[in-house]
Amino acid sequence: MRQGDPISPFLFVIVMEALSCMLDKACEVQIMKGVHLPEDGSLVSHLFYADDAFIIGEWCKENVLNVGLVVLKWMISVEVGCKSDSLPFKYLGLSVGANMNRIVNWRPVYEIFDKRLSLWKSVVLSIGGRVTLI
């Protein structure tokens, strides 16, 4: 599936619903501690809006580690044939998790722009402009 596929929003909603159920279950069995709203309010552990996910909970090491287990490993990923990756990895041509202060990590981006600009220059310039450029 590619970005922009007509079915991708539907699949995204299904995945977010599964994540929501997993986070609710984690709060129910007290693996994760959400935040209780004042005056006997409800428990809030996560909020979803469009393509954003906010995980809300007590700020303690145990809670952070448990949320990481629920969210990043998806506990059930092995059963459906998914495997977790490690950092750094490529997403939309960029290295995620790499040290972007290093010039070598920007090399693929530079090469893509260089290739596209060279094609653009050759299409836009007239014969006289190309001769001048040479």
PDB file of C-alpha atoms in Angstrom:
ATOM      1  CA  MET A   1       0.000   0.000   0.000  1.00  0.00           C
ATOM      2  CA  ARG A   2       1.233   3.491  -0.775  1.00  0.00           C
ATOM      3  CA  GLN A   3       0.576   6.878   0.721  1.00  0.00           C
ATOM      4  CA  GLY A   4      -2.590   8.316  -0.806  1.00  0.00           C
ATOM      5  CA  ASP A   5      -4.214   4.924  -1.340  1.00  0.00           C
ATOM      6  CA  PRO A   6      -8.021   5.368  -0.934  1.00  0.00           C
ATOM      7  CA  ILE A   7      -8.234   2.569   1.632  1.00  0.00           C
ATOM      8  CA  SER A   8      -5.412   3.894   3.865  1.00  0.00           C
ATOM      9  CA  PRO A   9      -7.625   6.177   6.052  1.00  0.00           C
ATOM     10  CA  PHE A  10      -9.910   3.227   6.792  1.00  0.00           C
ATOM     11  CA  LEU A  11      -6.971   0.993   7.728  1.00  0.00           C
ATOM     12  CA  PHE A  12      -5.536   3.800   9.864  1.00  0.00           C
ATOM     13  CA  VAL A  13      -8.809   4.021  11.820  1.00  0.00           C
ATOM     14  CA  ILE A  14      -8.817   0.245  12.350  1.00  0.00           C
ATOM     15  CA  VAL A  15      -5.247   0.294  13.669  1.00  0.00           C
ATOM     16  CA  MET A  16      -5.929   3.269  15.956  1.00  0.00           C
ATOM     17  CA  GLU A  17      -9.027   1.514  17.298  1.00  0.00           C
ATOM     18  CA  ALA A  18      -6.891  -1.534  18.107  1.00  0.00           C
ATOM     19  CA  LEU A  19      -4.332   0.686  19.839  1.00  0.00           C
ATOM     20  CA  SER A  20      -7.120   2.368  21.810  1.00  0.00           C
ATOM     21  CA  CYS A  21      -8.442  -0.998  22.978  1.00  0.00           C
ATOM     22  CA  MET A  22      -4.950  -2.098  23.975  1.00  0.00           C
ATOM     23  CA  LEU A  23      -4.376   1.075  26.001  1.00  0.00           C
ATOM     24  CA  ASP A  24      -7.809   0.727  27.667  1.00  0.00           C
ATOM     25  CA  LYS A  25      -7.014  -2.881  28.574  1.00  0.00           C
ATOM     26  CA  ALA A  26      -3.591  -1.873  29.931  1.00  0.00           C
ATOM     27  CA  CYS A  27      -5.296   0.661  32.226  1.00  0.00           C
ATOM     28  CA  GLU A  28      -7.928  -1.865  33.235  1.00  0.00           C
ATOM     29  CA  VAL A  29      -5.358  -4.440  34.366  1.00  0.00           C
ATOM     30  CA  GLN A  30      -3.269  -1.623  35.888  1.00  0.00           C
ATOM     31  CA  ILE A  31      -0.222  -2.106  33.678  1.00  0.00           C
ATOM     32  CA  MET A  32      -0.537   1.552  32.700  1.00  0.00           C
ATOM     33  CA  LYS A  33      -1.660   4.418  34.924  1.00  0.00           C
ATOM     34  CA  GLY A  34      -3.724   7.130  33.247  1.00  0.00           C
ATOM     35  CA  VAL A  35      -4.754  10.427  34.814  1.00  0.00           C
ATOM     36  CA  HIS A  36      -7.965  10.759  36.825  1.00  0.00           C
ATOM     37  CA  LEU A  37      -9.850  13.978  36.133  1.00  0.00           C
ATOM     38  CA  PRO A  38     -10.796  16.070  39.175  1.00  0.00           C
ATOM     39  CA  GLU A  39     -14.044  15.692  41.130  1.00  0.00           C
ATOM     40  CA  ASP A  40     -14.402  11.950  40.536  1.00  0.00           C
ATOM     41  CA  GLY A  41     -13.920  12.397  36.806  1.00  0.00           C
ATOM     42  CA  SER A  42     -13.108   9.662  34.379  1.00  0.00           C
ATOM     43  CA  LEU A  43      -9.710   8.134  33.718  1.00  0.00           C
ATOM     44  CA  VAL A  44      -7.885   9.544  30.677  1.00  0.00           C
ATOM     45  CA  SER A  45      -5.080   7.454  29.213  1.00  0.00           C
ATOM     46  CA  HIS A  46      -5.013   8.558  25.584  1.00  0.00           C
ATOM     47  CA  LEU A  47      -6.530  10.974  23.080  1.00  0.00           C
ATOM     48  CA  PHE A  48      -6.615  10.585  19.303  1.00  0.00           C
ATOM     49  CA  TYR A  49      -7.200  13.398  16.840  1.00  0.00           C
ATOM     50  CA  ALA A  50      -6.739  13.018  13.074  1.00  0.00           C
ATOM     51  CA  ASP A  51      -3.313  11.371  12.758  1.00  0.00           C
ATOM     52  CA  ASP A  52      -2.071  12.368  16.228  1.00  0.00           C
ATOM     53  CA  ALA A  53      -1.998  10.163  19.305  1.00  0.00           C
ATOM     54  CA  PHE A  54      -1.524  11.544  22.810  1.00  0.00           C
ATOM     55  CA  ILE A  55      -0.664   9.049  25.535  1.00  0.00           C
ATOM     56  CA  ILE A  56      -1.443  10.510  28.956  1.00  0.00           C
ATOM     57  CA  GLY A  57      -0.384   9.052  32.279  1.00  0.00           C
ATOM     58  CA  GLU A  58       1.559   9.376  35.479  1.00  0.00           C
ATOM     59  CA  TRP A  59       5.170  10.404  34.995  1.00  0.00           C
ATOM     60  CA  CYS A  60       7.089   7.478  36.437  1.00  0.00           C
ATOM     61  CA  LYS A  61       9.650   5.088  34.990  1.00  0.00           C
ATOM     62  CA  GLU A  62       7.392   2.033  35.323  1.00  0.00           C
ATOM     63  CA  ASN A  63       4.536   3.721  33.464  1.00  0.00           C
ATOM     64  CA  VAL A  64       6.805   4.897  30.643  1.00  0.00           C
ATOM     65  CA  LEU A  65       8.273   1.416  30.199  1.00  0.00           C
ATOM     66  CA  ASN A  66       4.835  -0.211  30.203  1.00  0.00           C
ATOM     67  CA  VAL A  67       3.446   2.283  27.693  1.00  0.00           C
ATOM     68  CA  GLY A  68       6.474   1.514  25.532  1.00  0.00           C
ATOM     69  CA  LEU A  69       5.634  -2.187  25.686  1.00  0.00           C
ATOM     70  CA  VAL A  70       2.032  -1.565  24.687  1.00  0.00           C
ATOM     71  CA  VAL A  71       2.639   1.034  21.990  1.00  0.00           C
ATOM     72  CA  LEU A  72       5.994   0.171  20.436  1.00  0.00           C
ATOM     73  CA  LYS A  73       5.928  -3.600  20.505  1.00  0.00           C
ATOM     74  CA  TRP A  74       2.167  -3.996  19.981  1.00  0.00           C
ATOM     75  CA  MET A  75       2.377  -7.251  21.992  1.00  0.00           C
ATOM     76  CA  ILE A  76       0.513  -9.137  19.268  1.00  0.00           C
ATOM     77  CA  SER A  77       2.709  -8.181  16.323  1.00  0.00           C
ATOM     78  CA  VAL A  78       4.401 -11.573  16.185  1.00  0.00           C
ATOM     79  CA  GLU A  79       1.075 -13.359  15.729  1.00  0.00           C
ATOM     80  CA  VAL A  80       0.129 -11.285  12.682  1.00  0.00           C
ATOM     81  CA  GLY A  81       3.541 -11.612  11.069  1.00  0.00           C
ATOM     82  CA  CYS A  82       4.905  -8.140  11.824  1.00  0.00           C
ATOM     83  CA  LYS A  83       8.382  -7.575  13.134  1.00  0.00           C
ATOM     84  CA  SER A  84       9.783  -4.609  14.985  1.00  0.00           C
ATOM     85  CA  ASP A  85      12.632  -2.616  13.511  1.00  0.00           C
ATOM     86  CA  SER A  86      15.485  -0.804  15.157  1.00  0.00           C
ATOM     87  CA  LEU A  87      16.835   2.716  14.823  1.00  0.00           C
ATOM     88  CA  PRO A  88      17.893   4.196  12.506  1.00  0.00           C
ATOM     89  CA  PHE A  89      15.458   3.342   9.719  1.00  0.00           C
ATOM     90  CA  LYS A  90      14.291   5.032   6.535  1.00  0.00           C
ATOM     91  CA  TYR A  91      10.899   6.767   6.299  1.00  0.00           C
ATOM     92  CA  LEU A  92       9.989   8.766   3.182  1.00  0.00           C
ATOM     93  CA  GLY A  93      13.668   8.825   2.230  1.00  0.00           C
ATOM     94  CA  LEU A  94      14.899  10.260   5.538  1.00  0.00           C
ATOM     95  CA  SER A  95      16.776   8.476   8.302  1.00  0.00           C
ATOM     96  CA  VAL A  96      14.687   8.363  11.470  1.00  0.00           C
ATOM     97  CA  GLY A  97      16.720   8.055  14.645  1.00  0.00           C
ATOM     98  CA  ALA A  98      20.037   8.914  13.005  1.00  0.00           C
ATOM     99  CA  ASN A  99      22.216  11.793  14.180  1.00  0.00           C
ATOM    100  CA  MET A 100      21.168  14.502  11.732  1.00  0.00           C
ATOM    101  CA  ASN A 101      24.035  16.749  12.850  1.00  0.00           C
ATOM    102  CA  ARG A 102      26.320  14.535  10.760  1.00  0.00           C
ATOM    103  CA  ILE A 103      26.662  15.521   7.106  1.00  0.00           C
ATOM    104  CA  VAL A 104      26.772  11.901   5.936  1.00  0.00           C
ATOM    105  CA  ASN A 105      23.171  11.369   7.130  1.00  0.00           C
ATOM    106  CA  TRP A 106      21.945  14.179   4.838  1.00  0.00           C
ATOM    107  CA  ARG A 107      23.668  12.666   1.772  1.00  0.00           C
ATOM    108  CA  PRO A 108      20.585  10.770   0.446  1.00  0.00           C
ATOM    109  CA  VAL A 109      18.470  13.934   0.696  1.00  0.00           C
ATOM    110  CA  TYR A 110      21.135  15.940  -1.110  1.00  0.00           C
ATOM    111  CA  GLU A 111      21.378  13.351  -3.897  1.00  0.00           C
ATOM    112  CA  ILE A 112      17.601  13.344  -4.435  1.00  0.00           C
ATOM    113  CA  PHE A 113      17.481  17.143  -4.688  1.00  0.00           C
ATOM    114  CA  ASP A 114      20.547  17.228  -6.916  1.00  0.00           C
ATOM    115  CA  LYS A 115      18.991  14.692  -9.293  1.00  0.00           C
ATOM    116  CA  ARG A 116      15.635  16.513  -9.432  1.00  0.00           C
ATOM    117  CA  LEU A 117      17.201  19.940  -9.882  1.00  0.00           C
ATOM    118  CA  SER A 118      19.442  18.719 -12.701  1.00  0.00           C
ATOM    119  CA  LEU A 119      16.397  17.325 -14.522  1.00  0.00           C
ATOM    120  CA  TRP A 120      14.511  20.571 -13.930  1.00  0.00           C
ATOM    121  CA  LYS A 121      17.377  22.697 -15.213  1.00  0.00           C
ATOM    122  CA  SER A 122      17.701  20.686 -18.422  1.00  0.00           C
ATOM    123  CA  VAL A 123      13.956  20.894 -19.152  1.00  0.00           C
ATOM    124  CA  VAL A 124      13.501  24.589 -18.346  1.00  0.00           C
ATOM    125  CA  LEU A 125      16.582  26.060 -20.007  1.00  0.00           C
ATOM    126  CA  SER A 126      16.587  26.867 -23.686  1.00  0.00           C
ATOM    127  CA  ILE A 127      19.400  25.775 -25.984  1.00  0.00           C
ATOM    128  CA  GLY A 128      21.069  29.176 -25.542  1.00  0.00           C
ATOM    129  CA  GLY A 129      20.717  28.909 -21.778  1.00  0.00           C
ATOM    130  CA  ARG A 130      22.272  25.450 -21.783  1.00  0.00           C
ATOM    131  CA  VAL A 131      25.214  26.662 -23.879  1.00  0.00           C
ATOM    132  CA  THR A 132      25.684  29.619 -21.498  1.00  0.00           C
ATOM    133  CA  LEU A 133      25.565  27.276 -18.521  1.00  0.00           C
ATOM    134  CA  ILE A 134      28.186  24.995 -20.085  1.00  0.00           C
TER     135      ILE A 134
END
